mmCIF file with all atom_site columns, C-alpha atoms in Angstrom:
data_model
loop_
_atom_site.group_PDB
_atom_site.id
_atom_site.type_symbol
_atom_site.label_atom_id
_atom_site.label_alt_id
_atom_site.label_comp_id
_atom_site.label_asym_id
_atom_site.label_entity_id
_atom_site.label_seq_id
_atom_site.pdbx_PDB_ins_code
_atom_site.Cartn_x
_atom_site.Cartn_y
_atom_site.Cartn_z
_atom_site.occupancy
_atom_site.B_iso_or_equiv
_atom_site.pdbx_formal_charge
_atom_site.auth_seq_id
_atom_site.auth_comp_id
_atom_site.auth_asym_id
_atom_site.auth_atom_id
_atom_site.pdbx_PDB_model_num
ATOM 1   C CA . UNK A 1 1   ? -18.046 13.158 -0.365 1.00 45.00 ? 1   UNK A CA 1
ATOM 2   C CA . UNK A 1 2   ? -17.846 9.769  1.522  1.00 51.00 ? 2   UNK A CA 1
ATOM 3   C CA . UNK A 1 3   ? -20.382 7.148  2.055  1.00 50.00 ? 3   UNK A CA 1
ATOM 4   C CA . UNK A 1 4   ? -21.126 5.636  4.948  1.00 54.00 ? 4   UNK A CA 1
ATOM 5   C CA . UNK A 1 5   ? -21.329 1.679  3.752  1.00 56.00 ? 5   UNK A CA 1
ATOM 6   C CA . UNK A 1 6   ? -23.355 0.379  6.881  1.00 60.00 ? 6   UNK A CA 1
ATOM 7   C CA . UNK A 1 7   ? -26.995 1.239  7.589  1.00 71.00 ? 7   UNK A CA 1
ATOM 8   C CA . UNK A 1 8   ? -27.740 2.996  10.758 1.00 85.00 ? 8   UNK A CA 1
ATOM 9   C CA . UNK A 1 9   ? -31.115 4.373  12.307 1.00 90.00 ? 9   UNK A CA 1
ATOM 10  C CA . UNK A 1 10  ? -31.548 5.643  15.906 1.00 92.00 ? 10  UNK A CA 1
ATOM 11  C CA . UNK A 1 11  ? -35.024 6.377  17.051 1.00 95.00 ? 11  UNK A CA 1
ATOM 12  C CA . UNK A 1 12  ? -35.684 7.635  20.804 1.00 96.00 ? 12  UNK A CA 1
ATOM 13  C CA . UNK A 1 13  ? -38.528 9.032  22.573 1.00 95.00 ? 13  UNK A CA 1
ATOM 14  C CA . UNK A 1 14  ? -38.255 11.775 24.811 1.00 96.00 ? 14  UNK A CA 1
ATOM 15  C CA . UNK A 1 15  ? -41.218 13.730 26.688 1.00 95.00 ? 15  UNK A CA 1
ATOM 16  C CA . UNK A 1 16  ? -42.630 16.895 25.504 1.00 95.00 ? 16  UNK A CA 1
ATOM 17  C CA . UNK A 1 17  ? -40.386 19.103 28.287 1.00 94.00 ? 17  UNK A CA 1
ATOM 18  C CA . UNK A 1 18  ? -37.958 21.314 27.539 1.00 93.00 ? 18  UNK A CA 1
ATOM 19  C CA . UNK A 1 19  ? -35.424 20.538 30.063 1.00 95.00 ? 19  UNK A CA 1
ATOM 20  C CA . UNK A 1 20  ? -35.023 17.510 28.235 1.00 96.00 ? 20  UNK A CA 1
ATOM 21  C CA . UNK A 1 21  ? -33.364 18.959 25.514 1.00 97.00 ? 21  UNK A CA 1
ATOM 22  C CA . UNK A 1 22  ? -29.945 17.932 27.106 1.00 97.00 ? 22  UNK A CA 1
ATOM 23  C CA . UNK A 1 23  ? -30.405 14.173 26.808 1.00 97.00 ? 23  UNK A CA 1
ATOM 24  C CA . UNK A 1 24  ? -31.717 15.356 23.230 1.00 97.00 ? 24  UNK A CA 1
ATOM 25  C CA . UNK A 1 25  ? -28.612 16.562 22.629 1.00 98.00 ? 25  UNK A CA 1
ATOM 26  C CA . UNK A 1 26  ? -26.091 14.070 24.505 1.00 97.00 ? 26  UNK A CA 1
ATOM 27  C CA . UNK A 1 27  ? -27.884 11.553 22.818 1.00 96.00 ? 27  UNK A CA 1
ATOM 28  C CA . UNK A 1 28  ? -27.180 12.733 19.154 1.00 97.00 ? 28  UNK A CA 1
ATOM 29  C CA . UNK A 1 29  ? -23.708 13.689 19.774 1.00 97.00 ? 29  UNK A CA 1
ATOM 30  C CA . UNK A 1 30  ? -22.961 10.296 21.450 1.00 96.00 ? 30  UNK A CA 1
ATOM 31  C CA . UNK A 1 31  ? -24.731 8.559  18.389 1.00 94.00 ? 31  UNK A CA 1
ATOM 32  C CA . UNK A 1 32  ? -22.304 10.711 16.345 1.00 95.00 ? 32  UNK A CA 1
ATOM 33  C CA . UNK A 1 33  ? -19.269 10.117 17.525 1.00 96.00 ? 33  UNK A CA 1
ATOM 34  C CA . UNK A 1 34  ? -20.303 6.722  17.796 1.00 94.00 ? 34  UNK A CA 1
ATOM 35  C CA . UNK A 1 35  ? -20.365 6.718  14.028 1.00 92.00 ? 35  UNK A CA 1
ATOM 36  C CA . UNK A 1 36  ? -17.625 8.556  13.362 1.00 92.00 ? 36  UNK A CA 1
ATOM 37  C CA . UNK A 1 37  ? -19.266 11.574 11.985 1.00 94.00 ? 37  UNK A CA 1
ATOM 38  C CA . UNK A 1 38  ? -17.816 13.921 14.578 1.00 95.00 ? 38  UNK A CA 1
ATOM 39  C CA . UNK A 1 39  ? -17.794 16.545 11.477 1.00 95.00 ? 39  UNK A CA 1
ATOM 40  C CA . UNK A 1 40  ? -21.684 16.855 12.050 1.00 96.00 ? 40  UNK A CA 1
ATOM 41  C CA . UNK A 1 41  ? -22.029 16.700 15.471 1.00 97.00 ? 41  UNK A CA 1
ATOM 42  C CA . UNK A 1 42  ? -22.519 20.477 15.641 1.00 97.00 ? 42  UNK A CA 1
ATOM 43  C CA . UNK A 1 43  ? -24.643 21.420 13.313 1.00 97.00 ? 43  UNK A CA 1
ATOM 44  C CA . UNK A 1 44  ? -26.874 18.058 13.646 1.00 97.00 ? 44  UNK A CA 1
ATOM 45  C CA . UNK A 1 45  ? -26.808 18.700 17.962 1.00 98.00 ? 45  UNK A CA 1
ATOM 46  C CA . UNK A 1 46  ? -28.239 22.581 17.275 1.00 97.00 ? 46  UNK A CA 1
ATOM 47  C CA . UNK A 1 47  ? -30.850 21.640 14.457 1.00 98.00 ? 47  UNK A CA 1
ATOM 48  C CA . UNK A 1 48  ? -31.802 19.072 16.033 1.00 98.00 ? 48  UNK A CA 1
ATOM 49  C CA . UNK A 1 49  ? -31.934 21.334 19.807 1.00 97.00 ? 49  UNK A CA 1
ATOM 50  C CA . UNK A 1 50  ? -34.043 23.370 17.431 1.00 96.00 ? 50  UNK A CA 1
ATOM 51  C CA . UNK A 1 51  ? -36.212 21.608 16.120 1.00 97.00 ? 51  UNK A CA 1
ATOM 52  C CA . UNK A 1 52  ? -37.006 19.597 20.038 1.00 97.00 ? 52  UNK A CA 1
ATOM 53  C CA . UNK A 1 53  ? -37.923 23.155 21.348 1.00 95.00 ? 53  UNK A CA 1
ATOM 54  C CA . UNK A 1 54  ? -40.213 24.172 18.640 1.00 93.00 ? 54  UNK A CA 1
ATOM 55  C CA . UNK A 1 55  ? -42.079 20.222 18.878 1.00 94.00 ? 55  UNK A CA 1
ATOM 56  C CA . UNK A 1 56  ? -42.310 21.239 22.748 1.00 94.00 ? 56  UNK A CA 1
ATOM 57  C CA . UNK A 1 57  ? -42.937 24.835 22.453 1.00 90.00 ? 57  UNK A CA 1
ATOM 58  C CA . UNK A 1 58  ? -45.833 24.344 19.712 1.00 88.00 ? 58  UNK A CA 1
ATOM 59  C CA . UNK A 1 59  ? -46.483 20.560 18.830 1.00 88.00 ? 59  UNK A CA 1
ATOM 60  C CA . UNK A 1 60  ? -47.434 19.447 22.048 1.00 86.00 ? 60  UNK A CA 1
ATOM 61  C CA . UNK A 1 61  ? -50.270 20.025 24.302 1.00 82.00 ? 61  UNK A CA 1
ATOM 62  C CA . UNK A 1 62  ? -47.993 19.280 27.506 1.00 77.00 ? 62  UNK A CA 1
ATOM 63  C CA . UNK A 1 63  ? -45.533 17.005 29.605 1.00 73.00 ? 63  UNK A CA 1
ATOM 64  C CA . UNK A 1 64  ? -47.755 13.898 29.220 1.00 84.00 ? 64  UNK A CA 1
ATOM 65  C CA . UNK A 1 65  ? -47.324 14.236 25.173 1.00 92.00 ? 65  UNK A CA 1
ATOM 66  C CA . UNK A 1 66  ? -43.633 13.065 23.766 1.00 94.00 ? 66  UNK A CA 1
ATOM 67  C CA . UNK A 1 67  ? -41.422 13.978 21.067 1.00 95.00 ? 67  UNK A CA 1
ATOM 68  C CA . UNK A 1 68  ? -39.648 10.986 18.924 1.00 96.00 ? 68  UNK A CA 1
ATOM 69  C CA . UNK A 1 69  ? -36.345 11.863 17.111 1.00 97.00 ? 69  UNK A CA 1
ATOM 70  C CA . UNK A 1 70  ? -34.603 9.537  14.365 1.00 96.00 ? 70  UNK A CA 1
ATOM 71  C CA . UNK A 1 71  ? -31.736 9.832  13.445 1.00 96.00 ? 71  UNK A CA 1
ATOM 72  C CA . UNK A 1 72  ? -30.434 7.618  10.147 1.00 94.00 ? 72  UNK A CA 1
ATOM 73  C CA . UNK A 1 73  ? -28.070 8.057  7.316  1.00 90.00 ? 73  UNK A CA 1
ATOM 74  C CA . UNK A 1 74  ? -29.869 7.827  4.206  1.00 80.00 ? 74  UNK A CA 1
ATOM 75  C CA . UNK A 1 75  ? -29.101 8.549  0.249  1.00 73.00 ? 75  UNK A CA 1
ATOM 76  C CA . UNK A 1 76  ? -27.033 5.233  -0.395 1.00 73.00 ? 76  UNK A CA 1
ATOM 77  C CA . UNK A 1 77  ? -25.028 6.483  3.594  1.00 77.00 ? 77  UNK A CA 1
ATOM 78  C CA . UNK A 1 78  ? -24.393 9.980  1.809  1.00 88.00 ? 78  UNK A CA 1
ATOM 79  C CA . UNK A 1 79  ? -26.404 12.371 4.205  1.00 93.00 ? 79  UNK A CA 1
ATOM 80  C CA . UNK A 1 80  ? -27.651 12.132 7.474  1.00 96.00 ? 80  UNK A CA 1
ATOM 81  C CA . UNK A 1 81  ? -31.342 12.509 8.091  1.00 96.00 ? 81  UNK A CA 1
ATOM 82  C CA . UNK A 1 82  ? -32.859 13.728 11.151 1.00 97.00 ? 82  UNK A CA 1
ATOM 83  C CA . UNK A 1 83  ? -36.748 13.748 12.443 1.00 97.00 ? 83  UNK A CA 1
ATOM 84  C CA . UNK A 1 84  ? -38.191 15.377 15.136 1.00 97.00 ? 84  UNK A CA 1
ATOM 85  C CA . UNK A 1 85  ? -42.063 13.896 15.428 1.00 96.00 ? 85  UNK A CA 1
ATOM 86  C CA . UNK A 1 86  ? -44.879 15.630 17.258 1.00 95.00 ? 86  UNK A CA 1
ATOM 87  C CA . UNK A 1 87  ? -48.613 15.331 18.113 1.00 93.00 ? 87  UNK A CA 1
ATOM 88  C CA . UNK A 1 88  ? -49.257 18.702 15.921 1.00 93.00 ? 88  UNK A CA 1
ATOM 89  C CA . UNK A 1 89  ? -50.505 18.346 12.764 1.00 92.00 ? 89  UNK A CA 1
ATOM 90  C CA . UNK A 1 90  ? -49.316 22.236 12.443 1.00 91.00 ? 90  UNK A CA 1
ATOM 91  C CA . UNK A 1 91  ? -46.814 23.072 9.737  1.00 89.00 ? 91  UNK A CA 1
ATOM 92  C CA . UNK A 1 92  ? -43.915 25.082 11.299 1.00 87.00 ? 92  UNK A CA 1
ATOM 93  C CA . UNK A 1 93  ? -43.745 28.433 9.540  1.00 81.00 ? 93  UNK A CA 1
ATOM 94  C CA . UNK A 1 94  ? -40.754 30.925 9.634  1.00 77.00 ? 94  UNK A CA 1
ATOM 95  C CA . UNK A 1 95  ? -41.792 34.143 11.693 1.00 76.00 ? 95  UNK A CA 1
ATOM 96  C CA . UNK A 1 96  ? -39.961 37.425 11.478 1.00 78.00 ? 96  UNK A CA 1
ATOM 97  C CA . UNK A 1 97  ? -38.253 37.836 14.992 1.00 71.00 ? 97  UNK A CA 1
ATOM 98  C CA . UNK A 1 98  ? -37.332 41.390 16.530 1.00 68.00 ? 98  UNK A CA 1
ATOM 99  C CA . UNK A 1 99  ? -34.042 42.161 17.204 1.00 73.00 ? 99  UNK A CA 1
ATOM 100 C CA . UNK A 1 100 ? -34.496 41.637 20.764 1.00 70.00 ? 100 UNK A CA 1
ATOM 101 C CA . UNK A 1 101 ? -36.292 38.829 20.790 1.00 64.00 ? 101 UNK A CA 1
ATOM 102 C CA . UNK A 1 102 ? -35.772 36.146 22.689 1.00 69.00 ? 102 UNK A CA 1
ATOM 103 C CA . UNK A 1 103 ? -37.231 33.386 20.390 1.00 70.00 ? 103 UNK A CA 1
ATOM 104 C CA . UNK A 1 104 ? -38.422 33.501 16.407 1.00 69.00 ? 104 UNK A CA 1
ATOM 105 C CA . UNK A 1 105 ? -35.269 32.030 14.851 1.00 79.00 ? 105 UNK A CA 1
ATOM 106 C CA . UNK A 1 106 ? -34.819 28.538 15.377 1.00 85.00 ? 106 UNK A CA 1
ATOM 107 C CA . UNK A 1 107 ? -36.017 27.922 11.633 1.00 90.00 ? 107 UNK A CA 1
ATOM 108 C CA . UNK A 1 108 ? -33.776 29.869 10.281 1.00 90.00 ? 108 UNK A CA 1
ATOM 109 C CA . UNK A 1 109 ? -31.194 28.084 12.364 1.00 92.00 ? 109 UNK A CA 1
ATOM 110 C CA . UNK A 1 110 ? -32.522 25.012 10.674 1.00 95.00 ? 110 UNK A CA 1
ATOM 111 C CA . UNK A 1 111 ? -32.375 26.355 7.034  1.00 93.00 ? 111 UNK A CA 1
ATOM 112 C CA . UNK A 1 112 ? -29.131 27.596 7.520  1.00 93.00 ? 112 UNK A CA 1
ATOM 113 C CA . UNK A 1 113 ? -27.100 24.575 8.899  1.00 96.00 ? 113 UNK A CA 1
ATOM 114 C CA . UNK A 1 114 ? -29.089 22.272 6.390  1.00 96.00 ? 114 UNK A CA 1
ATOM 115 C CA . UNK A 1 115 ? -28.543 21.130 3.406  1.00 95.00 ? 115 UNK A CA 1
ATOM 116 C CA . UNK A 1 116 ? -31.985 20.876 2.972  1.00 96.00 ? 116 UNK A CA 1
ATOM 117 C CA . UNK A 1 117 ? -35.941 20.623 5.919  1.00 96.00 ? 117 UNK A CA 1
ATOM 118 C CA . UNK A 1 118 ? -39.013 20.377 5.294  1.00 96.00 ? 118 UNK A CA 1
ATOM 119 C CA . UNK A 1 119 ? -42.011 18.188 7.021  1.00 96.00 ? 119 UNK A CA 1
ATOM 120 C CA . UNK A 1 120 ? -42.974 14.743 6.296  1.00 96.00 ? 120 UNK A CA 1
ATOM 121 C CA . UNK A 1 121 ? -46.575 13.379 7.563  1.00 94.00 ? 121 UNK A CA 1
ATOM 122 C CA . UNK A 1 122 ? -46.523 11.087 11.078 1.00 92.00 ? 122 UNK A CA 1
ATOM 123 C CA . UNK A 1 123 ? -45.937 7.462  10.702 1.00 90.00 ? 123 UNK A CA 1
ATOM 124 C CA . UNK A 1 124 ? -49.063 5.751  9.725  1.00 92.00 ? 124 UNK A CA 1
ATOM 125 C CA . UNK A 1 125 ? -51.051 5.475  13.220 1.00 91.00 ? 125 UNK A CA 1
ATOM 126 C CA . UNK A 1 126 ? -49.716 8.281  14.200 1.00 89.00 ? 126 UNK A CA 1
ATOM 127 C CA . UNK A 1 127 ? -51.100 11.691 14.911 1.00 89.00 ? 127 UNK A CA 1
ATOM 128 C CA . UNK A 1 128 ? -49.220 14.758 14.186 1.00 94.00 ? 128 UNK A CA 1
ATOM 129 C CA . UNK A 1 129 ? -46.206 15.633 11.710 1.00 96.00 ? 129 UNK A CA 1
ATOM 130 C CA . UNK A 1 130 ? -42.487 15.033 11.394 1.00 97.00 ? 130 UNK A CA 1
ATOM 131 C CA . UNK A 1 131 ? -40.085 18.230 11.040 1.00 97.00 ? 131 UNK A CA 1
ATOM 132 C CA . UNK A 1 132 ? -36.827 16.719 9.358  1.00 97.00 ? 132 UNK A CA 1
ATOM 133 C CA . UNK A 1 133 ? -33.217 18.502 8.180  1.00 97.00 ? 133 UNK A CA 1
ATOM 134 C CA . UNK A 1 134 ? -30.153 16.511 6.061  1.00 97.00 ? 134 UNK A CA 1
ATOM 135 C CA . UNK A 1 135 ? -26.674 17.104 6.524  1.00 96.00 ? 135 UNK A CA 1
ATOM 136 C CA . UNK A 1 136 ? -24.262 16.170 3.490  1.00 94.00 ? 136 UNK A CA 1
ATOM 137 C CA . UNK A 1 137 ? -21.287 13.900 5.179  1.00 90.00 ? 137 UNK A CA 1
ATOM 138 C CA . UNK A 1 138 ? -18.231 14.994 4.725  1.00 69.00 ? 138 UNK A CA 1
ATOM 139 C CA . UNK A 1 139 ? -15.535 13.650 3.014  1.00 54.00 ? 139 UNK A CA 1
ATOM 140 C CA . UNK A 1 140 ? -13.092 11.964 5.571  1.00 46.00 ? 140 UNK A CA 1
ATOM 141 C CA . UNK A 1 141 ? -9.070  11.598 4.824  1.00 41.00 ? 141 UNK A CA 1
#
């Protein structure tokens, strides 16, 4: 693995509607490549997609509510850390999707493109939760 010497931390806030998932995602992969941590981009843009559809889907009570993701390398610049902040102070939950549904998974997404997720409380002042993932960084040559 490879460390990441410099600190970096990008925080945005986005309203609670789900066409904006595509400036969710432009936004992370820009902030990516921007890096130099193309590697991730993938797995951090779906997660991440995830994770914004689930805060609008079920954290929020509608378009005048918003959705903050961070996005930082943490662990001494070994991993990258992403949060997805809502209004809910419901704990996501894995559900059991049929077949041929059209929506149930995007937990499992989460668990298995991360290295590890779980939730966090809101910053103090703050109502709600945070739902975060980590993504090792790879090694570079």
């Amino acid at each position: 693995m490879t460390s990441v010497d410099t600190c970096r931390l990008f925080r945005a806030e986005f309203p609670a509607l789900a066409d904006r998932a595509s400036a969710v995602r432009r936004m992370v992969t820009g902030h990516l490549r921007e890096w130099r941590l193309d590697a991730l981009v993938d797995s951090a843009v779906i997660a991440t997609n995830e994770l914004f559809a689930n805060a609008v889907e079920h954290g929020s009570r509608g378009p005048a509510d918003t959705v903050i993701i961070t996005v930082s390398l943490e662990n001494r610049g070994h991993e990258l850390r992403v949060e997805v902040a809502d209004g809910s102070p419901v704990v996501p939950r894995f559900r059991e999707a049929a077949p041929t549904a059209e929506s149930g998974r995007g937990l499992a997404i989460v668990d298995g493109l991360a290295a590890d997720w779980g939730t966090a409380p809101p910053d103090p002042g703050s109502a709600g939760k945070k739902v975060w993932f980590t993504l090792p960084l790879e090694s570079r040559s």
